[in-house]
Amino acid sequence: MSYDFDTPVSRLGSHSVKYDQRQARFGRGDVLPLWVADMDLAAPACVRRALAARVAHPIYGYTHTDAEVYEAILDWQWRRHGWRVQPEWIVLLPGVVPGLDLCVQSFTQPGEAIVVQPPVYNPFFESALRNERRVLRNPLVWNDCRHGMDLARLAADLGAHCRLLHLCNPHNPGGRVWRRDELTALGEIVLRHDLVLVSDEIHADLVFPGHRHVPLASLAPELAQRTITLNSPGKTFNTAGLHTAYAIIPNRELRACFHAGVRRLHLEGANLLGLVALKTAYREGEAWLGALLDYLQGNLEHACRHIHRHLPLVACRMPEATFLLWLDCRAWCRTRDLDDDALHRHLVDAGLGLTPGTQFGTEGSGFMRMNVALPRARLDEALARLARALA
Ligand SMILES: Cc1ncc(COP(=O)(O)O)c(C=O)c1O
C-alpha cells in the first residue's frame, strides 16, 4: 500500500495553533510555521475512517472506556517496544502534560526539587514551577552535535530535597534515543537516591533505523516500581488535538496516589473521539507508521544535507528520533553579534517561524528547533528561506 505524504493539506481555518495563530505569535501571517511539534501530514486513513464512523452517530454523551482500549495499549507496547504492560497499570489522561503536573503534585511537596535535564521540553520546568516546586538543573552536554547526560554532575548535585526526576525518553529537542547503558547508569543513581522517575516517552514510536527505544520501566523490576511512564498516540499519529494520553504505573502505591489526583480533578472520563483514534491507530496504524518514518527520515536527511552544503555557520546532525531538527546557530550569531531575540526576529523577517532554543532553557541559547514533518516541497521552501537568512 502506498501513502501520500507529498500532497499539501491546508490547515488554514482549522484552528491550528501553528497556522491560525501566526499573526499573534510572529506579527505576520505569512511565515512558514515550523515550530509546534505536530505534523502538517494527514493522520492515517484508518483513524479518519473510524472517527467519521463514530461522528456519524449523532449522540456524543458520556461514554465508558472499554477493555479494548487497554488491550490496544498493551499490545502496542509489547509489539513496538518489547515491554509487557498489565492493564491495571494504565491510567488514562487528557494529555501527557497534565500527567507531568499530576506526578509533581502526587509525589512531591512544595519546596522540594524536581530534576530536569535542559535543554528540554519546557513543561518539564513549568510543571515544577507552577506547583511551587524548585528545579534542579542537570544540563545535558553537547558534543559533536549530540547530547549526552552528565551523570557525574547529577550524582554530585542530588540532595535530600530532590524527590523526582523528569526524563525525556527519547529527547525533545535534541532527538537522542537514550541507550540501554545510559538509562541503566541513570537508573542506578535514581535507585541510590530513592527518586521517583517520570519517563515521558511520547516520541518513542518516532525512532529511526539503527536506534531502539528502551522503555525506562522495562530495564529492571526495581526501576519499574518507581517509574511513571507517560505516553500518547498524539505525536505518532498526529492526533494531539484529541487530548488522549495515558500513564503506566506498575507500583500499586504510586498508582493509587496518582489516581487520587486524577479523581480529585475529575479527569477520569476519557475523550470519546480520542479513544476511537487511539484504539484504531494502535491496532491498524502500523503500516502507515512505517511509511511515515521513511518519509520523516528522508526529510531530515534532506534538510541536514542542505544545511551542511549551504549554511557553513549552522551545525546539525540527523536526530535519532522525532521530526525535529536542533540547529546550532551559535557560530552564525557570533559573527553578527546577535542575541537569541535578534536571531528569532531575523528568521521571522525571512518568513520562517522556528522555536527559539531558549524555550527549552537557557542552555538552548543560540539554537533553534525546526519541525520538518511537512510535505517535501514545503520543506524545500522552508530550507530556501533558511538559506536566505543564515547563509
Ligand atoms: C516530550 C513531550 N511531552 C509531551 C508533549 C505534549 O503532550 P500532550 O499534548 O499529550 O500534553 C510534547 C509535545 O511537544 C512533548 O514533546
Tab-separated table of C-alpha atoms and ligand atoms in Angstrom:
chain	number	residue	atom	x	y	z
A	1	MET	CA	0.000	0.000	0.000
A	2	SER	CA	1.307	3.448	-0.797
A	3	TYR	CA	0.806	6.531	1.321
A	4	ASP	CA	0.818	10.083	0.056
A	5	PHE	CA	2.676	12.498	2.314
A	6	ASP	CA	3.640	14.815	-0.556
A	7	THR	CA	0.287	16.440	-1.309
A	8	PRO	CA	-0.085	19.516	0.927
A	9	VAL	CA	-3.115	19.631	3.227
A	10	SER	CA	-4.134	23.191	4.013
A	11	ARG	CA	-4.550	23.770	7.735
A	12	LEU	CA	-5.822	27.316	7.292
A	13	GLY	CA	-9.045	27.899	9.173
A	14	SER	CA	-8.778	24.576	11.041
A	15	HIS	CA	-7.967	26.354	14.340
A	16	SER	CA	-4.429	25.096	14.065
A	17	VAL	CA	-2.162	26.720	16.661
A	18	LYS	CA	0.672	26.555	14.159
A	19	TYR	CA	-1.094	28.234	11.226
A	20	ASP	CA	-4.072	30.160	12.522
A	21	GLN	CA	-2.161	31.979	15.285
A	22	ARG	CA	0.747	33.185	13.170
A	23	GLN	CA	-0.218	36.833	13.243
A	24	ALA	CA	-0.424	36.866	17.033
A	25	ARG	CA	2.790	34.913	17.531
A	26	PHE	CA	5.055	36.259	14.829
A	27	GLY	CA	3.452	39.570	13.942
A	28	ARG	CA	2.874	38.444	10.370
A	29	GLY	CA	0.548	35.914	8.809
A	30	ASP	CA	2.797	34.586	6.058
A	31	VAL	CA	5.613	32.853	7.934
A	32	LEU	CA	6.131	29.158	7.311
A	33	PRO	CA	5.451	27.892	10.820
A	34	LEU	CA	7.857	25.087	11.713
A	35	TRP	CA	7.600	25.349	15.461
A	36	VAL	CA	4.782	23.481	17.365
A	37	ALA	CA	5.535	19.738	17.373
A	38	ASP	CA	2.618	18.458	15.335
A	39	MET	CA	2.739	17.384	11.679
A	40	ASP	CA	1.374	19.018	8.546
A	41	LEU	CA	0.636	15.470	7.333
A	42	ALA	CA	-2.771	13.797	7.378
A	43	ALA	CA	-3.485	11.265	10.119
A	44	PRO	CA	-3.796	7.659	8.880
A	45	ALA	CA	-6.873	6.857	6.799
A	46	CYS	CA	-7.893	4.071	9.203
A	47	VAL	CA	-8.095	6.617	12.041
A	48	ARG	CA	-10.019	9.125	9.916
A	49	ARG	CA	-12.488	6.431	8.872
A	50	ALA	CA	-13.061	5.266	12.454
A	51	LEU	CA	-13.584	8.848	13.625
A	52	ALA	CA	-16.012	9.564	10.775
A	53	ALA	CA	-17.984	6.428	11.638
A	54	ARG	CA	-18.273	7.461	15.281
A	55	VAL	CA	-19.136	11.063	14.413
A	56	ALA	CA	-21.924	9.720	12.174
A	57	HIS	CA	-23.682	8.557	15.314
A	58	PRO	CA	-25.467	11.720	16.424
A	59	ILE	CA	-25.080	11.426	20.187
A	60	TYR	CA	-21.797	12.264	21.910
A	61	GLY	CA	-22.807	11.744	25.518
A	62	TYR	CA	-20.859	10.255	28.437
A	63	THR	CA	-19.001	7.125	27.431
A	64	HIS	CA	-17.059	4.449	29.248
A	65	THR	CA	-13.641	3.116	28.341
A	66	ASP	CA	-13.869	-0.463	27.133
A	67	ALA	CA	-11.284	-3.196	27.694
A	68	GLU	CA	-10.196	-2.956	24.051
A	69	VAL	CA	-8.534	0.403	24.727
A	70	TYR	CA	-6.314	-1.132	27.409
A	71	GLU	CA	-5.587	-4.146	25.194
A	72	ALA	CA	-4.602	-1.867	22.316
A	73	ILE	CA	-2.112	-0.052	24.573
A	74	LEU	CA	-0.528	-3.186	25.966
A	75	ASP	CA	-0.321	-4.879	22.574
A	76	TRP	CA	1.344	-1.766	21.167
A	77	GLN	CA	3.881	-1.524	23.969
A	78	TRP	CA	4.728	-5.192	23.551
A	79	ARG	CA	4.869	-5.250	19.740
A	80	ARG	CA	6.736	-1.983	19.252
A	81	HIS	CA	8.885	-1.812	22.378
A	82	GLY	CA	9.051	-5.316	23.853
A	83	TRP	CA	7.536	-4.177	27.144
A	84	ARG	CA	4.894	-6.312	28.882
A	85	VAL	CA	2.361	-3.966	30.496
A	86	GLN	CA	-0.553	-5.106	32.663
A	87	PRO	CA	-3.950	-3.491	32.011
A	88	GLU	CA	-4.360	-2.379	35.635
A	89	TRP	CA	-1.135	-0.310	35.384
A	90	ILE	CA	-2.735	2.053	32.855
A	91	VAL	CA	-4.367	5.356	33.837
A	92	LEU	CA	-5.935	7.395	31.029
A	93	LEU	CA	-5.233	11.129	30.877
A	94	PRO	CA	-6.260	14.149	28.786
A	95	GLY	CA	-2.609	14.727	27.836
A	96	VAL	CA	0.967	13.941	28.738
A	97	VAL	CA	1.495	17.427	30.182
A	98	PRO	CA	-1.353	17.068	32.718
A	99	GLY	CA	0.405	13.800	33.621
A	100	LEU	CA	3.616	15.707	34.384
A	101	ASP	CA	1.720	18.048	36.708
A	102	LEU	CA	-0.113	15.191	38.394
A	103	CYS	CA	3.221	13.476	39.089
A	104	VAL	CA	4.633	16.659	40.609
A	105	GLN	CA	1.531	17.097	42.797
A	106	SER	CA	1.280	13.427	43.770
A	107	PHE	CA	4.898	12.613	44.611
A	108	THR	CA	6.488	15.831	45.867
A	109	GLN	CA	5.787	18.609	48.366
A	110	PRO	CA	6.022	22.374	47.765
A	111	GLY	CA	9.641	23.471	48.091
A	112	GLU	CA	11.095	20.105	47.058
A	113	ALA	CA	13.129	19.865	43.874
A	114	ILE	CA	12.402	18.239	40.528
A	115	VAL	CA	15.406	17.272	38.407
A	116	VAL	CA	15.268	18.272	34.744
A	117	GLN	CA	17.879	17.877	32.023
A	118	PRO	CA	17.849	21.021	29.874
A	119	PRO	CA	17.606	21.910	27.116
A	120	VAL	CA	14.340	20.024	27.401
A	121	TYR	CA	10.623	20.288	26.591
A	122	ASN	CA	9.602	23.387	28.592
A	123	PRO	CA	6.613	21.933	30.533
A	124	PHE	CA	9.202	19.880	32.445
A	125	PHE	CA	10.269	23.137	34.181
A	126	GLU	CA	6.851	24.716	34.112
A	127	SER	CA	5.113	21.770	35.814
A	128	ALA	CA	7.579	22.152	38.693
A	129	LEU	CA	7.367	25.937	38.956
A	130	ARG	CA	3.585	26.287	38.648
A	131	ASN	CA	3.254	23.809	41.529
A	132	GLU	CA	5.725	25.761	43.699
A	133	ARG	CA	8.483	23.192	43.461
A	134	ARG	CA	12.101	24.007	42.779
A	135	VAL	CA	14.034	22.898	39.730
A	136	LEU	CA	17.408	21.169	39.940
A	137	ARG	CA	19.072	21.520	36.551
A	138	ASN	CA	21.235	18.721	35.283
A	139	PRO	CA	22.188	20.201	31.895
A	140	LEU	CA	22.907	17.868	29.020
A	141	VAL	CA	26.317	18.130	27.417
A	142	TRP	CA	26.518	18.988	23.703
A	143	ASN	CA	29.394	17.306	21.954
A	144	ASP	CA	29.858	16.843	18.234
A	145	CYS	CA	26.226	17.893	17.607
A	146	ARG	CA	24.857	15.345	20.021
A	147	HIS	CA	23.510	15.487	23.559
A	148	GLY	CA	24.743	13.301	26.401
A	149	MET	CA	23.855	13.123	30.086
A	150	ASP	CA	26.189	14.469	32.751
A	151	LEU	CA	25.565	11.776	35.345
A	152	ALA	CA	28.659	12.599	37.423
A	153	ARG	CA	27.241	16.060	37.979
A	154	LEU	CA	23.782	14.630	38.703
A	155	ALA	CA	25.181	12.278	41.368
A	156	ALA	CA	27.117	15.168	42.929
A	157	ASP	CA	24.210	17.641	42.917
A	158	LEU	CA	21.385	15.444	44.204
A	159	GLY	CA	20.350	16.176	47.775
A	160	ALA	CA	17.687	15.121	50.248
A	161	HIS	CA	15.322	17.788	48.894
A	162	CYS	CA	15.174	16.077	45.446
A	163	ARG	CA	12.227	13.725	45.068
A	164	LEU	CA	11.561	13.296	41.389
A	165	LEU	CA	13.308	13.295	38.010
A	166	HIS	CA	11.611	14.140	34.698
A	167	LEU	CA	13.243	12.180	31.875
A	168	CYS	CA	12.527	12.872	28.210
A	169	ASN	CA	12.991	9.495	26.504
A	170	PRO	CA	13.563	9.951	23.522
A	171	HIS	CA	14.676	13.510	23.981
A	172	ASN	CA	12.935	16.647	22.748
A	173	PRO	CA	14.506	18.896	21.414
A	174	GLY	CA	17.796	17.033	20.864
A	175	GLY	CA	16.402	13.874	19.234
A	176	ARG	CA	18.520	11.455	21.263
A	177	VAL	CA	17.268	7.916	21.861
A	178	TRP	CA	18.834	7.130	25.214
A	179	ARG	CA	20.766	3.859	25.004
A	180	ARG	CA	20.286	1.000	27.434
A	181	ASP	CA	23.679	1.637	29.096
A	182	GLU	CA	22.890	5.347	29.559
A	183	LEU	CA	19.495	4.554	31.086
A	184	THR	CA	20.995	1.864	33.312
A	185	ALA	CA	23.559	4.332	34.681
A	186	LEU	CA	20.802	6.894	35.263
A	187	GLY	CA	18.655	4.201	36.904
A	188	GLU	CA	21.433	3.356	39.378
A	189	ILE	CA	21.514	6.978	40.544
A	190	VAL	CA	17.727	7.081	40.770
A	191	LEU	CA	17.739	3.961	42.961
A	192	ARG	CA	20.616	5.170	45.147
A	193	HIS	CA	18.842	8.469	45.830
A	194	ASP	CA	15.373	6.985	46.167
A	195	LEU	CA	13.864	9.182	43.438
A	196	VAL	CA	10.586	8.769	41.605
A	197	LEU	CA	11.224	8.769	37.867
A	198	VAL	CA	8.795	10.218	35.333
A	199	SER	CA	9.658	8.975	31.851
A	200	ASP	CA	7.926	10.959	29.105
A	201	GLU	CA	8.002	8.560	26.145
A	202	ILE	CA	5.683	10.416	23.779
A	203	HIS	CA	8.332	10.346	21.000
A	204	ALA	CA	9.079	6.626	21.451
A	205	ASP	CA	7.421	5.493	18.220
A	206	LEU	CA	9.312	8.007	16.082
A	207	VAL	CA	12.706	6.299	16.230
A	208	PHE	CA	14.852	5.812	13.125
A	209	PRO	CA	16.698	2.667	11.994
A	210	GLY	CA	19.882	1.967	13.920
A	211	HIS	CA	18.337	3.042	17.224
A	212	ARG	CA	15.949	1.358	19.582
A	213	HIS	CA	13.704	2.897	22.204
A	214	VAL	CA	14.079	1.291	25.619
A	215	PRO	CA	11.095	1.946	27.914
A	216	LEU	CA	12.754	3.003	31.144
A	217	ALA	CA	10.456	0.803	33.236
A	218	SER	CA	11.364	-2.272	31.169
A	219	LEU	CA	15.016	-2.092	32.259
A	220	ALA	CA	14.659	-3.697	35.693
A	221	PRO	CA	11.795	-4.574	38.058
A	222	GLU	CA	13.147	-2.275	40.781
A	223	LEU	CA	13.110	0.648	38.321
A	224	ALA	CA	9.610	-0.239	37.118
A	225	GLN	CA	8.493	0.066	40.734
A	226	ARG	CA	9.461	3.746	40.859
A	227	THR	CA	8.685	4.817	37.310
A	228	ILE	CA	5.661	6.592	35.884
A	229	THR	CA	5.719	6.314	32.094
A	230	LEU	CA	3.709	8.895	30.153
A	231	ASN	CA	2.705	8.317	26.561
A	232	SER	CA	0.107	9.017	23.913
A	233	PRO	CA	-0.549	8.295	20.233
A	234	GLY	CA	-0.727	12.084	19.698
A	235	LYS	CA	2.737	12.635	18.187
A	236	THR	CA	2.944	9.330	16.335
A	237	PHE	CA	-0.406	9.588	14.557
A	238	ASN	CA	-0.835	13.380	14.588
A	239	THR	CA	-3.883	13.347	16.854
A	240	ALA	CA	-2.699	15.743	19.606
A	241	GLY	CA	-5.923	17.799	19.372
A	242	LEU	CA	-7.914	14.776	20.557
A	243	HIS	CA	-6.316	15.032	24.005
A	244	THR	CA	-5.978	11.395	24.917
A	245	ALA	CA	-2.890	10.080	26.678
A	246	TYR	CA	-2.023	7.580	29.388
A	247	ALA	CA	0.263	6.858	32.311
A	248	ILE	CA	1.677	3.400	33.001
A	249	ILE	CA	2.394	2.871	36.709
A	250	PRO	CA	3.376	-0.660	37.811
A	251	ASN	CA	3.723	0.237	41.522
A	252	ARG	CA	0.422	-0.095	43.365
A	253	GLU	CA	1.009	2.708	45.906
A	254	LEU	CA	2.295	5.197	43.357
A	255	ARG	CA	-0.659	4.357	41.162
A	256	ALA	CA	-3.173	4.838	43.980
A	257	CYS	CA	-1.630	8.191	44.793
A	258	PHE	CA	-1.658	9.297	41.131
A	259	HIS	CA	-5.210	8.013	40.702
A	260	ALA	CA	-6.339	10.057	43.690
A	261	GLY	CA	-5.060	13.164	41.901
A	262	VAL	CA	-6.909	12.167	38.716
A	263	ARG	CA	-10.118	11.684	40.709
A	264	ARG	CA	-9.709	14.960	42.611
A	265	LEU	CA	-9.814	16.813	39.302
A	266	HIS	CA	-12.472	14.509	37.862
A	267	LEU	CA	-10.283	13.683	34.864
A	268	GLU	CA	-11.351	10.060	34.610
A	269	GLY	CA	-13.742	10.226	31.677
A	270	ALA	CA	-11.550	9.976	28.592
A	271	ASN	CA	-12.298	11.785	25.341
A	272	LEU	CA	-14.732	9.765	23.221
A	273	LEU	CA	-13.068	10.506	19.873
A	274	GLY	CA	-9.577	10.287	21.347
A	275	LEU	CA	-10.277	6.728	22.461
A	276	VAL	CA	-11.557	5.764	18.994
A	277	ALA	CA	-8.378	7.216	17.466
A	278	LEU	CA	-6.077	5.546	19.988
A	279	LYS	CA	-7.636	2.119	19.555
A	280	THR	CA	-7.661	2.295	15.781
A	281	ALA	CA	-4.176	3.751	15.411
A	282	TYR	CA	-2.585	1.175	17.704
A	283	ARG	CA	-4.421	-1.728	16.062
A	284	GLU	CA	-4.328	-0.730	12.411
A	285	GLY	CA	-1.792	2.071	12.033
A	286	GLU	CA	1.489	0.203	11.957
A	287	ALA	CA	1.979	0.073	8.174
A	288	TRP	CA	1.210	3.800	7.915
A	289	LEU	CA	3.733	4.466	10.703
A	290	GLY	CA	6.426	2.548	8.786
A	291	ALA	CA	5.819	4.727	5.728
A	292	LEU	CA	5.726	7.892	7.861
A	293	LEU	CA	9.092	7.055	9.433
A	294	ASP	CA	10.625	6.580	5.957
A	295	TYR	CA	9.212	9.941	4.886
A	296	LEU	CA	10.402	11.767	8.010
A	297	GLN	CA	13.846	10.217	7.735
A	298	GLY	CA	14.005	11.366	4.103
A	299	ASN	CA	13.015	14.901	5.108
A	300	LEU	CA	15.504	15.048	7.973
A	301	GLU	CA	18.381	13.750	5.841
A	302	HIS	CA	17.448	16.131	3.054
A	303	ALA	CA	17.371	19.087	5.465
A	304	CYS	CA	20.707	18.116	7.055
A	305	ARG	CA	22.362	17.783	3.638
A	306	HIS	CA	21.023	21.175	2.609
A	307	ILE	CA	22.240	22.826	5.802
A	308	HIS	CA	25.687	21.214	5.613
A	309	ARG	CA	26.034	22.332	1.993
A	310	HIS	CA	24.681	25.870	2.187
A	311	LEU	CA	24.956	27.057	5.789
A	312	PRO	CA	28.555	26.746	6.952
A	313	LEU	CA	27.836	28.573	10.213
A	314	VAL	CA	24.934	26.345	11.246
A	315	ALA	CA	25.597	22.876	12.661
A	316	CYS	CA	23.151	19.985	12.956
A	317	ARG	CA	23.013	16.231	12.838
A	318	MET	CA	20.365	13.726	11.829
A	319	PRO	CA	18.334	13.093	15.018
A	320	GLU	CA	17.912	9.535	16.273
A	321	ALA	CA	14.175	10.131	16.834
A	322	THR	CA	11.453	12.802	16.382
A	323	PHE	CA	10.697	15.036	13.413
A	324	LEU	CA	12.622	17.913	14.991
A	325	LEU	CA	15.998	19.294	13.955
A	326	TRP	CA	18.131	21.014	16.579
A	327	LEU	CA	20.094	23.717	14.795
A	328	ASP	CA	23.247	25.072	16.396
A	329	CYS	CA	23.323	28.689	15.175
A	330	ARG	CA	25.852	29.942	17.729
A	331	ALA	CA	28.670	30.478	15.221
A	332	TRP	CA	26.334	32.476	12.979
A	333	CYS	CA	25.170	34.611	15.946
A	334	ARG	CA	28.778	35.272	16.992
A	335	THR	CA	29.783	36.576	13.572
A	336	ARG	CA	26.845	39.059	13.670
A	337	ASP	CA	26.994	39.737	17.400
A	338	LEU	CA	23.269	38.876	17.627
A	339	ASP	CA	21.408	37.535	20.662
A	340	ASP	CA	18.553	34.990	20.724
A	341	ASP	CA	15.777	37.523	20.206
A	342	ALA	CA	17.573	39.021	17.224
A	343	LEU	CA	18.158	35.560	15.719
A	344	HIS	CA	14.480	34.713	16.078
A	345	ARG	CA	13.412	38.063	14.603
A	346	HIS	CA	15.835	37.667	11.724
A	347	LEU	CA	14.297	34.289	10.818
A	348	VAL	CA	10.758	35.660	11.096
A	349	ASP	CA	11.764	38.515	8.786
A	350	ALA	CA	12.918	35.832	6.333
A	351	GLY	CA	9.482	34.164	6.613
A	352	LEU	CA	10.332	31.302	8.963
A	353	GLY	CA	8.767	30.598	12.339
A	354	LEU	CA	11.018	28.237	14.321
A	355	THR	CA	11.140	27.558	18.076
A	356	PRO	CA	13.882	29.536	19.834
A	357	GLY	CA	16.246	27.202	21.691
A	358	THR	CA	15.830	29.283	24.855
A	359	GLN	CA	12.249	27.993	25.138
A	360	PHE	CA	13.895	24.774	26.369
A	361	GLY	CA	16.045	26.529	28.968
A	362	THR	CA	18.954	28.961	28.876
A	363	GLU	CA	21.089	26.005	27.740
A	364	GLY	CA	19.327	26.318	24.374
A	365	SER	CA	20.740	29.790	23.733
A	366	GLY	CA	21.994	30.111	20.156
A	367	PHE	CA	19.941	27.120	18.948
A	368	MET	CA	16.672	26.886	17.016
A	369	ARG	CA	14.320	23.915	16.703
A	370	MET	CA	12.863	23.202	13.293
A	371	ASN	CA	9.930	20.853	12.681
A	372	VAL	CA	10.298	19.012	9.353
A	373	ALA	CA	7.056	16.986	9.428
A	374	LEU	CA	5.623	18.568	6.292
A	375	PRO	CA	5.432	17.764	2.570
A	376	ARG	CA	8.831	17.819	0.885
A	377	ALA	CA	8.032	20.737	-1.431
A	378	ARG	CA	7.104	22.932	1.528
A	379	LEU	CA	10.222	21.818	3.350
A	380	ASP	CA	12.229	22.940	0.308
A	381	GLU	CA	10.593	26.352	0.547
A	382	ALA	CA	11.490	26.497	4.265
A	383	LEU	CA	15.094	25.493	3.524
A	384	ALA	CA	15.358	28.178	0.849
A	385	ARG	CA	14.181	30.769	3.379
A	386	LEU	CA	16.616	29.400	5.958
A	387	ALA	CA	19.473	29.698	3.465
A	388	ARG	CA	18.498	33.272	2.596
A	389	ALA	CA	18.508	34.152	6.290
A	390	LEU	CA	21.608	32.348	7.538
A	391	ALA	CA	23.897	31.699	4.568
B	1	LIG	C1	8.264	15.485	25.303
B	1	LIG	C2	6.856	15.929	25.129
B	1	LIG	N1	5.936	15.607	26.050
B	1	LIG	C3	4.637	15.979	25.929
B	1	LIG	C4	4.216	16.713	24.841
B	1	LIG	C5	2.776	17.141	24.744
B	1	LIG	O1	1.943	16.116	25.151
B	1	LIG	P1	0.365	16.352	25.259
B	1	LIG	O2	-0.058	17.118	24.064
B	1	LIG	O3	-0.176	14.959	25.312
B	1	LIG	O4	0.134	17.086	26.544
B	1	LIG	C6	5.147	17.078	23.863
B	1	LIG	C7	4.721	17.910	22.718
B	1	LIG	O5	5.516	18.500	22.030
B	1	LIG	C8	6.490	16.669	24.002
B	1	LIG	O6	7.412	16.967	23.084
